[in-house]
């Protein structure tokens, strides 16, 4: 086989290629990482306040029945 030896320009090209390739998927990974945890805490606090008001009305009607019946 014949061919030329790789030059420093070739190595620089591949270094830049894998550099941007790496940071592209690095950004892609952390984008969905924080996207996932954003909705995770969103539903966490959603159910937190859901049960908060659940017990709130629970005791509300409990004392309501206690005083009025």
mmCIF file of the N, C-alpha and C atoms, coordinates in Angstrom:
data_MODEL
# 
_entry.id   MODEL 
# 
loop_
_atom_site.group_PDB 
_atom_site.id 
_atom_site.type_symbol 
_atom_site.label_atom_id 
_atom_site.label_alt_id 
_atom_site.label_comp_id 
_atom_site.label_asym_id 
_atom_site.label_entity_id 
_atom_site.label_seq_id 
_atom_site.pdbx_PDB_ins_code 
_atom_site.Cartn_x 
_atom_site.Cartn_y 
_atom_site.Cartn_z 
_atom_site.occupancy 
_atom_site.B_iso_or_equiv 
_atom_site.pdbx_formal_charge 
_atom_site.auth_seq_id 
_atom_site.auth_comp_id 
_atom_site.auth_asym_id 
_atom_site.auth_atom_id 
_atom_site.pdbx_PDB_model_num 
ATOM 1   N N  . UNK A 1 1  ? 0.844   -1.197 0.000  1.00 0.00 ? 1  UNK A N  1 
ATOM 2   C CA . UNK A 1 1  ? 0.000   0.000  0.000  1.00 0.00 ? 1  UNK A CA 1 
ATOM 3   C C  . UNK A 1 1  ? 0.880   1.249  0.000  1.00 0.00 ? 1  UNK A C  1 
ATOM 4   N N  . UNK A 1 2  ? 0.445   2.208  -0.707 1.00 0.00 ? 2  UNK A N  1 
ATOM 5   C CA . UNK A 1 2  ? 1.170   3.471  -0.734 1.00 0.00 ? 2  UNK A CA 1 
ATOM 6   C C  . UNK A 1 2  ? 0.304   4.533  -0.092 1.00 0.00 ? 2  UNK A C  1 
ATOM 7   N N  . UNK A 1 3  ? 0.931   5.518  0.433  1.00 0.00 ? 3  UNK A N  1 
ATOM 8   C CA . UNK A 1 3  ? 0.196   6.607  1.041  1.00 0.00 ? 3  UNK A CA 1 
ATOM 9   C C  . UNK A 1 3  ? 1.155   7.540  1.733  1.00 0.00 ? 3  UNK A C  1 
ATOM 10  N N  . UNK A 1 4  ? 0.663   8.680  2.101  1.00 0.00 ? 4  UNK A N  1 
ATOM 11  C CA . UNK A 1 4  ? 1.519   9.659  2.744  1.00 0.00 ? 4  UNK A CA 1 
ATOM 12  C C  . UNK A 1 4  ? 1.439   9.486  4.252  1.00 0.00 ? 4  UNK A C  1 
ATOM 13  N N  . UNK A 1 5  ? 2.447   9.948  4.916  1.00 0.00 ? 5  UNK A N  1 
ATOM 14  C CA . UNK A 1 5  ? 2.462   9.895  6.370  1.00 0.00 ? 5  UNK A CA 1 
ATOM 15  C C  . UNK A 1 5  ? 1.535   10.977 6.928  1.00 0.00 ? 5  UNK A C  1 
ATOM 16  N N  . UNK A 1 6  ? 0.894   10.703 8.035  1.00 0.00 ? 6  UNK A N  1 
ATOM 17  C CA . UNK A 1 6  ? 0.059   11.745 8.646  1.00 0.00 ? 6  UNK A CA 1 
ATOM 18  C C  . UNK A 1 6  ? 0.901   12.935 9.084  1.00 0.00 ? 6  UNK A C  1 
ATOM 19  N N  . UNK A 1 7  ? 0.401   14.077 8.834  1.00 0.00 ? 7  UNK A N  1 
ATOM 20  C CA . UNK A 1 7  ? 1.101   15.305 9.223  1.00 0.00 ? 7  UNK A CA 1 
ATOM 21  C C  . UNK A 1 7  ? 0.481   15.860 10.494 1.00 0.00 ? 7  UNK A C  1 
ATOM 22  N N  . UNK A 1 8  ? 1.130   16.893 11.000 1.00 0.00 ? 8  UNK A N  1 
ATOM 23  C CA . UNK A 1 8  ? 0.586   17.530 12.204 1.00 0.00 ? 8  UNK A CA 1 
ATOM 24  C C  . UNK A 1 8  ? -0.787  18.140 11.933 1.00 0.00 ? 8  UNK A C  1 
ATOM 25  N N  . UNK A 1 9  ? -1.006  18.586 10.716 1.00 0.00 ? 9  UNK A N  1 
ATOM 26  C CA . UNK A 1 9  ? -2.323  19.142 10.380 1.00 0.00 ? 9  UNK A CA 1 
ATOM 27  C C  . UNK A 1 9  ? -3.400  18.073 10.458 1.00 0.00 ? 9  UNK A C  1 
ATOM 28  N N  . UNK A 1 10 ? -3.055  16.868 10.065 1.00 0.00 ? 10 UNK A N  1 
ATOM 29  C CA . UNK A 1 10 ? -4.033  15.786 10.164 1.00 0.00 ? 10 UNK A CA 1 
ATOM 30  C C  . UNK A 1 10 ? -4.386  15.492 11.617 1.00 0.00 ? 10 UNK A C  1 
ATOM 31  N N  . UNK A 1 11 ? -3.377  15.464 12.452 1.00 0.00 ? 11 UNK A N  1 
ATOM 32  C CA . UNK A 1 11 ? -3.648  15.208 13.866 1.00 0.00 ? 11 UNK A CA 1 
ATOM 33  C C  . UNK A 1 11 ? -4.453  16.345 14.493 1.00 0.00 ? 11 UNK A C  1 
ATOM 34  N N  . UNK A 1 12 ? -4.125  17.558 14.088 1.00 0.00 ? 12 UNK A N  1 
ATOM 35  C CA . UNK A 1 12 ? -4.899  18.690 14.606 1.00 0.00 ? 12 UNK A CA 1 
ATOM 36  C C  . UNK A 1 12 ? -6.351  18.597 14.169 1.00 0.00 ? 12 UNK A C  1 
ATOM 37  N N  . UNK A 1 13 ? -6.566  18.138 12.940 1.00 0.00 ? 13 UNK A N  1 
ATOM 38  C CA . UNK A 1 13 ? -7.939  18.001 12.453 1.00 0.00 ? 13 UNK A CA 1 
ATOM 39  C C  . UNK A 1 13 ? -8.704  16.984 13.286 1.00 0.00 ? 13 UNK A C  1 
ATOM 40  N N  . UNK A 1 14 ? -8.103  15.836 13.518 1.00 0.00 ? 14 UNK A N  1 
ATOM 41  C CA . UNK A 1 14 ? -8.801  14.808 14.282 1.00 0.00 ? 14 UNK A CA 1 
ATOM 42  C C  . UNK A 1 14 ? -8.921  15.183 15.754 1.00 0.00 ? 14 UNK A C  1 
ATOM 43  N N  . UNK A 1 15 ? -7.948  15.906 16.262 1.00 0.00 ? 15 UNK A N  1 
ATOM 44  C CA . UNK A 1 15 ? -8.080  16.383 17.635 1.00 0.00 ? 15 UNK A CA 1 
ATOM 45  C C  . UNK A 1 15 ? -9.260  17.329 17.763 1.00 0.00 ? 15 UNK A C  1 
ATOM 46  N N  . UNK A 1 16 ? -9.403  18.244 16.827 1.00 0.00 ? 16 UNK A N  1 
ATOM 47  C CA . UNK A 1 16 ? -10.543 19.164 16.851 1.00 0.00 ? 16 UNK A CA 1 
ATOM 48  C C  . UNK A 1 16 ? -11.853 18.419 16.640 1.00 0.00 ? 16 UNK A C  1 
ATOM 49  N N  . UNK A 1 17 ? -11.816 17.408 15.770 1.00 0.00 ? 17 UNK A N  1 
ATOM 50  C CA . UNK A 1 17 ? -13.025 16.652 15.486 1.00 0.00 ? 17 UNK A CA 1 
ATOM 51  C C  . UNK A 1 17 ? -13.523 15.950 16.742 1.00 0.00 ? 17 UNK A C  1 
ATOM 52  N N  . UNK A 1 18 ? -12.652 15.213 17.404 1.00 0.00 ? 18 UNK A N  1 
ATOM 53  C CA . UNK A 1 18 ? -13.069 14.510 18.607 1.00 0.00 ? 18 UNK A CA 1 
ATOM 54  C C  . UNK A 1 18 ? -13.295 15.457 19.775 1.00 0.00 ? 18 UNK A C  1 
ATOM 55  N N  . UNK A 1 19 ? -12.678 16.600 19.735 1.00 0.00 ? 19 UNK A N  1 
ATOM 56  C CA . UNK A 1 19 ? -12.920 17.600 20.775 1.00 0.00 ? 19 UNK A CA 1 
ATOM 57  C C  . UNK A 1 19 ? -14.368 18.068 20.723 1.00 0.00 ? 19 UNK A C  1 
ATOM 58  N N  . UNK A 1 20 ? -14.811 18.480 19.544 1.00 0.00 ? 20 UNK A N  1 
ATOM 59  C CA . UNK A 1 20 ? -16.195 18.930 19.409 1.00 0.00 ? 20 UNK A CA 1 
ATOM 60  C C  . UNK A 1 20 ? -17.176 17.769 19.486 1.00 0.00 ? 20 UNK A C  1 
ATOM 61  N N  . UNK A 1 21 ? -16.745 16.645 19.024 1.00 0.00 ? 21 UNK A N  1 
ATOM 62  C CA . UNK A 1 21 ? -17.591 15.455 19.141 1.00 0.00 ? 21 UNK A CA 1 
ATOM 63  C C  . UNK A 1 21 ? -17.822 15.115 20.606 1.00 0.00 ? 21 UNK A C  1 
ATOM 64  N N  . UNK A 1 22 ? -16.809 15.211 21.413 1.00 0.00 ? 22 UNK A N  1 
ATOM 65  C CA . UNK A 1 22 ? -16.923 14.900 22.837 1.00 0.00 ? 22 UNK A CA 1 
ATOM 66  C C  . UNK A 1 22 ? -17.816 15.912 23.538 1.00 0.00 ? 22 UNK A C  1 
ATOM 67  N N  . UNK A 1 23 ? -17.579 17.191 23.314 1.00 0.00 ? 23 UNK A N  1 
ATOM 68  C CA . UNK A 1 23 ? -18.365 18.201 24.011 1.00 0.00 ? 23 UNK A CA 1 
ATOM 69  C C  . UNK A 1 23 ? -19.786 18.304 23.492 1.00 0.00 ? 23 UNK A C  1 
ATOM 70  N N  . UNK A 1 24 ? -20.006 17.853 22.287 1.00 0.00 ? 24 UNK A N  1 
ATOM 71  C CA . UNK A 1 24 ? -21.389 17.804 21.802 1.00 0.00 ? 24 UNK A CA 1 
ATOM 72  C C  . UNK A 1 24 ? -22.203 16.813 22.613 1.00 0.00 ? 24 UNK A C  1 
ATOM 73  N N  . UNK A 1 25 ? -21.694 15.605 22.771 1.00 0.00 ? 25 UNK A N  1 
ATOM 74  C CA . UNK A 1 25 ? -22.408 14.615 23.561 1.00 0.00 ? 25 UNK A CA 1 
ATOM 75  C C  . UNK A 1 25 ? -22.318 14.904 25.049 1.00 0.00 ? 25 UNK A C  1 
ATOM 76  N N  . UNK A 1 26 ? -21.302 15.602 25.462 1.00 0.00 ? 26 UNK A N  1 
ATOM 77  C CA . UNK A 1 26 ? -21.227 16.047 26.849 1.00 0.00 ? 26 UNK A CA 1 
ATOM 78  C C  . UNK A 1 26 ? -22.372 17.014 27.141 1.00 0.00 ? 26 UNK A C  1 
ATOM 79  N N  . UNK A 1 27 ? -22.580 17.961 26.273 1.00 0.00 ? 27 UNK A N  1 
ATOM 80  C CA . UNK A 1 27 ? -23.683 18.904 26.408 1.00 0.00 ? 27 UNK A CA 1 
ATOM 81  C C  . UNK A 1 27 ? -25.024 18.190 26.276 1.00 0.00 ? 27 UNK A C  1 
ATOM 82  N N  . UNK A 1 28 ? -25.100 17.283 25.309 1.00 0.00 ? 28 UNK A N  1 
ATOM 83  C CA . UNK A 1 28 ? -26.325 16.521 25.076 1.00 0.00 ? 28 UNK A CA 1 
ATOM 84  C C  . UNK A 1 28 ? -26.704 15.701 26.299 1.00 0.00 ? 28 UNK A C  1 
ATOM 85  N N  . UNK A 1 29 ? -25.716 15.099 26.922 1.00 0.00 ? 29 UNK A N  1 
ATOM 86  C CA . UNK A 1 29 ? -25.970 14.270 28.090 1.00 0.00 ? 29 UNK A CA 1 
ATOM 87  C C  . UNK A 1 29 ? -26.479 15.106 29.253 1.00 0.00 ? 29 UNK A C  1 
ATOM 88  N N  . UNK A 1 30 ? -25.811 16.193 29.586 1.00 0.00 ? 30 UNK A N  1 
ATOM 89  C CA . UNK A 1 30 ? -26.217 17.009 30.722 1.00 0.00 ? 30 UNK A CA 1 
ATOM 90  C C  . UNK A 1 30 ? -27.484 17.794 30.445 1.00 0.00 ? 30 UNK A C  1 
ATOM 91  N N  . UNK A 1 31 ? -27.793 18.024 29.199 1.00 0.00 ? 31 UNK A N  1 
ATOM 92  C CA . UNK A 1 31 ? -29.062 18.672 28.889 1.00 0.00 ? 31 UNK A CA 1 
ATOM 93  C C  . UNK A 1 31 ? -30.220 17.802 29.335 1.00 0.00 ? 31 UNK A C  1 
ATOM 94  N N  . UNK A 1 32 ? -30.189 16.530 28.936 1.00 0.00 ? 32 UNK A N  1 
ATOM 95  C CA . UNK A 1 32 ? -31.247 15.624 29.353 1.00 0.00 ? 32 UNK A CA 1 
ATOM 96  C C  . UNK A 1 32 ? -31.108 15.202 30.813 1.00 0.00 ? 32 UNK A C  1 
ATOM 97  N N  . UNK A 1 33 ? -29.952 15.320 31.356 1.00 0.00 ? 33 UNK A N  1 
ATOM 98  C CA . UNK A 1 33 ? -29.755 15.042 32.767 1.00 0.00 ? 33 UNK A CA 1 
ATOM 99  C C  . UNK A 1 33 ? -30.533 16.047 33.618 1.00 0.00 ? 33 UNK A C  1 
ATOM 100 N N  . UNK A 1 34 ? -30.313 17.324 33.352 1.00 0.00 ? 34 UNK A N  1 
ATOM 101 C CA . UNK A 1 34 ? -31.048 18.345 34.090 1.00 0.00 ? 34 UNK A CA 1 
ATOM 102 C C  . UNK A 1 34 ? -32.507 18.413 33.663 1.00 0.00 ? 34 UNK A C  1 
ATOM 103 N N  . UNK A 1 35 ? -32.799 18.075 32.445 1.00 0.00 ? 35 UNK A N  1 
ATOM 104 C CA . UNK A 1 35 ? -34.182 18.006 31.994 1.00 0.00 ? 35 UNK A CA 1 
ATOM 105 C C  . UNK A 1 35 ? -34.941 16.954 32.785 1.00 0.00 ? 35 UNK A C  1 
ATOM 106 N N  . UNK A 1 36 ? -34.303 15.820 33.019 1.00 0.00 ? 36 UNK A N  1 
ATOM 107 C CA . UNK A 1 36 ? -34.924 14.744 33.769 1.00 0.00 ? 36 UNK A CA 1 
ATOM 108 C C  . UNK A 1 36 ? -35.156 15.161 35.225 1.00 0.00 ? 36 UNK A C  1 
ATOM 109 N N  . UNK A 1 37 ? -34.130 15.718 35.848 1.00 0.00 ? 37 UNK A N  1 
ATOM 110 C CA . UNK A 1 37 ? -34.287 16.099 37.239 1.00 0.00 ? 37 UNK A CA 1 
ATOM 111 C C  . UNK A 1 37 ? -35.178 17.315 37.415 1.00 0.00 ? 37 UNK A C  1 
ATOM 112 N N  . UNK A 1 38 ? -35.329 18.116 36.424 1.00 0.00 ? 38 UNK A N  1 
ATOM 113 C CA . UNK A 1 38 ? -36.268 19.222 36.510 1.00 0.00 ? 38 UNK A CA 1 
ATOM 114 C C  . UNK A 1 38 ? -37.685 18.702 36.696 1.00 0.00 ? 38 UNK A C  1 
ATOM 115 N N  . UNK A 1 39 ? -38.080 17.754 35.848 1.00 0.00 ? 39 UNK A N  1 
ATOM 116 C CA . UNK A 1 39 ? -39.411 17.180 35.977 1.00 0.00 ? 39 UNK A CA 1 
ATOM 117 C C  . UNK A 1 39 ? -39.517 16.235 37.151 1.00 0.00 ? 39 UNK A C  1 
ATOM 118 N N  . UNK A 1 40 ? -38.404 15.702 37.569 1.00 0.00 ? 40 UNK A N  1 
ATOM 119 C CA . UNK A 1 40 ? -38.437 14.856 38.754 1.00 0.00 ? 40 UNK A CA 1 
ATOM 120 C C  . UNK A 1 40 ? -38.843 15.683 39.981 1.00 0.00 ? 40 UNK A C  1 
ATOM 121 N N  . UNK A 1 41 ? -38.163 16.804 40.207 1.00 0.00 ? 41 UNK A N  1 
ATOM 122 C CA . UNK A 1 41 ? -38.513 17.661 41.330 1.00 0.00 ? 41 UNK A CA 1 
ATOM 123 C C  . UNK A 1 41 ? -39.840 18.375 41.109 1.00 0.00 ? 41 UNK A C  1 
ATOM 124 N N  . UNK A 1 42 ? -40.185 18.581 39.864 1.00 0.00 ? 42 UNK A N  1 
ATOM 125 C CA . UNK A 1 42 ? -41.483 19.187 39.593 1.00 0.00 ? 42 UNK A CA 1 
ATOM 126 C C  . UNK A 1 42 ? -42.604 18.297 40.122 1.00 0.00 ? 42 UNK A C  1 
ATOM 127 N N  . UNK A 1 43 ? -42.594 17.014 39.760 1.00 0.00 ? 43 UNK A N  1 
ATOM 128 C CA . UNK A 1 43 ? -43.613 16.090 40.249 1.00 0.00 ? 43 UNK A CA 1 
ATOM 129 C C  . UNK A 1 43 ? -43.428 15.771 41.719 1.00 0.00 ? 43 UNK A C  1 
ATOM 130 N N  . UNK A 1 44 ? -42.239 15.893 42.201 1.00 0.00 ? 44 UNK A N  1 
ATOM 131 C CA . UNK A 1 44 ? -42.013 15.677 43.625 1.00 0.00 ? 44 UNK A CA 1 
ATOM 132 C C  . UNK A 1 44 ? -42.771 16.717 44.444 1.00 0.00 ? 44 UNK A C  1 
ATOM 133 N N  . UNK A 1 45 ? -42.562 17.984 44.101 1.00 0.00 ? 45 UNK A N  1 
ATOM 134 C CA . UNK A 1 45 ? -43.282 19.028 44.821 1.00 0.00 ? 45 UNK A CA 1 
ATOM 135 C C  . UNK A 1 45 ? -44.763 19.029 44.472 1.00 0.00 ? 45 UNK A C  1 
ATOM 136 N N  . UNK A 1 46 ? -45.118 18.575 43.334 1.00 0.00 ? 46 UNK A N  1 
ATOM 137 C CA . UNK A 1 46 ? -46.526 18.480 42.979 1.00 0.00 ? 46 UNK A CA 1 
ATOM 138 C C  . UNK A 1 46 ? -47.244 17.544 43.941 1.00 0.00 ? 46 UNK A C  1 
ATOM 139 N N  . UNK A 1 47 ? -46.694 16.336 44.107 1.00 0.00 ? 47 UNK A N  1 
ATOM 140 C CA . UNK A 1 47 ? -47.302 15.398 45.030 1.00 0.00 ? 47 UNK A CA 1 
ATOM 141 C C  . UNK A 1 47 ? -47.110 15.811 46.482 1.00 0.00 ? 47 UNK A C  1 
ATOM 142 N N  . UNK A 1 48 ? -46.090 16.555 46.745 1.00 0.00 ? 48 UNK A N  1 
ATOM 143 C CA . UNK A 1 48 ? -45.891 17.052 48.100 1.00 0.00 ? 48 UNK A CA 1 
ATOM 144 C C  . UNK A 1 48 ? -47.056 17.979 48.504 1.00 0.00 ? 48 UNK A C  1 
ATOM 145 N N  . UNK A 1 49 ? -47.344 18.967 47.659 1.00 0.00 ? 49 UNK A N  1 
ATOM 146 C CA . UNK A 1 49 ? -48.461 19.854 47.948 1.00 0.00 ? 49 UNK A CA 1 
ATOM 147 C C  . UNK A 1 49 ? -49.811 19.159 47.801 1.00 0.00 ? 49 UNK A C  1 
ATOM 148 N N  . UNK A 1 50 ? -49.845 18.156 46.980 1.00 0.00 ? 50 UNK A N  1 
ATOM 149 C CA . UNK A 1 50 ? -51.075 17.397 46.858 1.00 0.00 ? 50 UNK A CA 1 
ATOM 150 C C  . UNK A 1 50 ? -51.428 16.758 48.195 1.00 0.00 ? 50 UNK A C  1 
ATOM 151 N N  . UNK A 1 51 ? -50.488 16.045 48.802 1.00 0.00 ? 51 UNK A N  1 
ATOM 152 C CA . UNK A 1 51 ? -50.744 15.439 50.094 1.00 0.00 ? 51 UNK A CA 1 
ATOM 153 C C  . UNK A 1 51 ? -50.833 16.472 51.210 1.00 0.00 ? 51 UNK A C  1 
ATOM 154 N N  . UNK A 1 52 ? -50.209 17.588 51.028 1.00 0.00 ? 52 UNK A N  1 
ATOM 155 C CA . UNK A 1 52 ? -50.328 18.649 52.020 1.00 0.00 ? 52 UNK A CA 1 
ATOM 156 C C  . UNK A 1 52 ? -51.783 19.118 52.118 1.00 0.00 ? 52 UNK A C  1 
ATOM 157 N N  . UNK A 1 53 ? -52.344 19.435 50.974 1.00 0.00 ? 53 UNK A N  1 
ATOM 158 C CA . UNK A 1 53 ? -53.744 19.856 50.986 1.00 0.00 ? 53 UNK A CA 1 
ATOM 159 C C  . UNK A 1 53 ? -54.691 18.709 51.280 1.00 0.00 ? 53 UNK A C  1 
ATOM 160 N N  . UNK A 1 54 ? -54.302 17.546 50.991 1.00 0.00 ? 54 UNK A N  1 
ATOM 161 C CA . UNK A 1 54 ? -55.118 16.397 51.332 1.00 0.00 ? 54 UNK A CA 1 
ATOM 162 C C  . UNK A 1 54 ? -55.301 16.306 52.843 1.00 0.00 ? 54 UNK A C  1 
ATOM 163 N N  . UNK A 1 55 ? -54.182 16.339 53.566 1.00 0.00 ? 55 UNK A N  1 
ATOM 164 C CA . UNK A 1 55 ? -54.285 16.297 55.017 1.00 0.00 ? 55 UNK A CA 1 
ATOM 165 C C  . UNK A 1 55 ? -54.858 17.582 55.600 1.00 0.00 ? 55 UNK A C  1 
ATOM 166 N N  . UNK A 1 56 ? -54.677 18.648 54.889 1.00 0.00 ? 56 UNK A N  1 
ATOM 167 C CA . UNK A 1 56 ? -55.267 19.893 55.344 1.00 0.00 ? 56 UNK A CA 1 
ATOM 168 C C  . UNK A 1 56 ? -56.800 19.781 55.387 1.00 0.00 ? 56 UNK A C  1 
ATOM 169 N N  . UNK A 1 57 ? -57.381 19.342 54.291 1.00 0.00 ? 57 UNK A N  1 
ATOM 170 C CA . UNK A 1 57 ? -58.835 19.176 54.261 1.00 0.00 ? 57 UNK A CA 1 
ATOM 171 C C  . UNK A 1 57 ? -59.293 18.004 55.117 1.00 0.00 ? 57 UNK A C  1 
ATOM 172 N N  . UNK A 1 58 ? -58.433 17.061 55.284 1.00 0.00 ? 58 UNK A N  1 
ATOM 173 C CA . UNK A 1 58 ? -58.775 15.951 56.153 1.00 0.00 ? 58 UNK A CA 1 
ATOM 174 C C  . UNK A 1 58 ? -59.010 16.446 57.578 1.00 0.00 ? 58 UNK A C  1 
ATOM 175 N N  . UNK A 1 59 ? -58.058 17.202 58.132 1.00 0.00 ? 59 UNK A N  1 
ATOM 176 C CA . UNK A 1 59 ? -58.232 17.741 59.473 1.00 0.00 ? 59 UNK A CA 1 
ATOM 177 C C  . UNK A 1 59 ? -59.289 18.833 59.527 1.00 0.00 ? 59 UNK A C  1 
ATOM 178 N N  . UNK A 1 60 ? -59.467 19.495 58.431 1.00 0.00 ? 60 UNK A N  1 
ATOM 179 C CA . UNK A 1 60 ? -60.503 20.518 58.391 1.00 0.00 ? 60 UNK A CA 1 
ATOM 180 C C  . UNK A 1 60 ? -61.878 19.892 58.621 1.00 0.00 ? 60 UNK A C  1 
ATOM 181 N N  . UNK A 1 61 ? -62.170 18.865 57.847 1.00 0.00 ? 61 UNK A N  1 
ATOM 182 C CA . UNK A 1 61 ? -63.456 18.196 58.022 1.00 0.00 ? 61 UNK A CA 1 
ATOM 183 C C  . UNK A 1 61 ? -63.513 17.402 59.324 1.00 0.00 ? 61 UNK A C  1 
ATOM 184 N N  . UNK A 1 62 ? -62.409 17.002 59.813 1.00 0.00 ? 62 UNK A N  1 
ATOM 185 C CA . UNK A 1 62 ? -62.395 16.293 61.089 1.00 0.00 ? 62 UNK A CA 1 
ATOM 186 C C  . UNK A 1 62 ? -62.847 17.215 62.212 1.00 0.00 ? 62 UNK A C  1 
ATOM 187 N N  . UNK A 1 63 ? -62.221 18.401 62.290 1.00 0.00 ? 63 UNK A N  1 
ATOM 188 C CA . UNK A 1 63 ? -62.634 19.349 63.322 1.00 0.00 ? 63 UNK A CA 1 
ATOM 189 C C  . UNK A 1 63 ? -64.004 19.941 63.035 1.00 0.00 ? 63 UNK A C  1 
ATOM 190 N N  . UNK A 1 64 ? -64.353 20.024 61.807 1.00 0.00 ? 64 UNK A N  1 
ATOM 191 C CA . UNK A 1 64 ? -65.686 20.514 61.466 1.00 0.00 ? 64 UNK A CA 1 
ATOM 192 C C  . UNK A 1 64 ? -66.739 19.560 62.022 1.00 0.00 ? 64 UNK A C  1 
ATOM 193 N N  . UNK A 1 65 ? -66.539 18.275 61.810 1.00 0.00 ? 65 UNK A N  1 
ATOM 194 C CA . UNK A 1 65 ? -67.465 17.293 62.357 1.00 0.00 ? 65 UNK A CA 1 
ATOM 195 C C  . UNK A 1 65 ? -67.410 17.260 63.879 1.00 0.00 ? 65 UNK A C  1 
ATOM 196 N N  . UNK A 1 66 ? -66.263 17.551 64.413 1.00 0.00 ? 66 UNK A N  1 
ATOM 197 C CA . UNK A 1 66 ? -66.108 17.493 65.864 1.00 0.00 ? 66 UNK A CA 1 
ATOM 198 C C  . UNK A 1 66 ? -66.910 18.610 66.549 1.00 0.00 ? 66 UNK A C  1 
ATOM 199 N N  . UNK A 1 67 ? -66.835 19.807 65.974 1.00 0.00 ? 67 UNK A N  1 
ATOM 200 C CA . UNK A 1 67 ? -67.481 20.935 66.622 1.00 0.00 ? 67 UNK A CA 1 
ATOM 201 C C  . UNK A 1 67 ? -68.959 21.084 66.258 1.00 0.00 ? 67 UNK A C  1 
ATOM 202 N N  . UNK A 1 68 ? -69.341 20.604 65.132 1.00 0.00 ? 68 UNK A N  1 
ATOM 203 C CA . UNK A 1 68 ? -70.700 20.847 64.686 1.00 0.00 ? 68 UNK A CA 1 
ATOM 204 C C  . UNK A 1 68 ? -71.601 19.634 64.770 1.00 0.00 ? 68 UNK A C  1 
ATOM 205 N N  . UNK A 1 69 ? -71.039 18.517 65.171 1.00 0.00 ? 69 UNK A N  1 
ATOM 206 C CA . UNK A 1 69 ? -71.895 17.332 65.274 1.00 0.00 ? 69 UNK A CA 1 
ATOM 207 C C  . UNK A 1 69 ? -71.748 16.708 66.658 1.00 0.00 ? 69 UNK A C  1 
# 
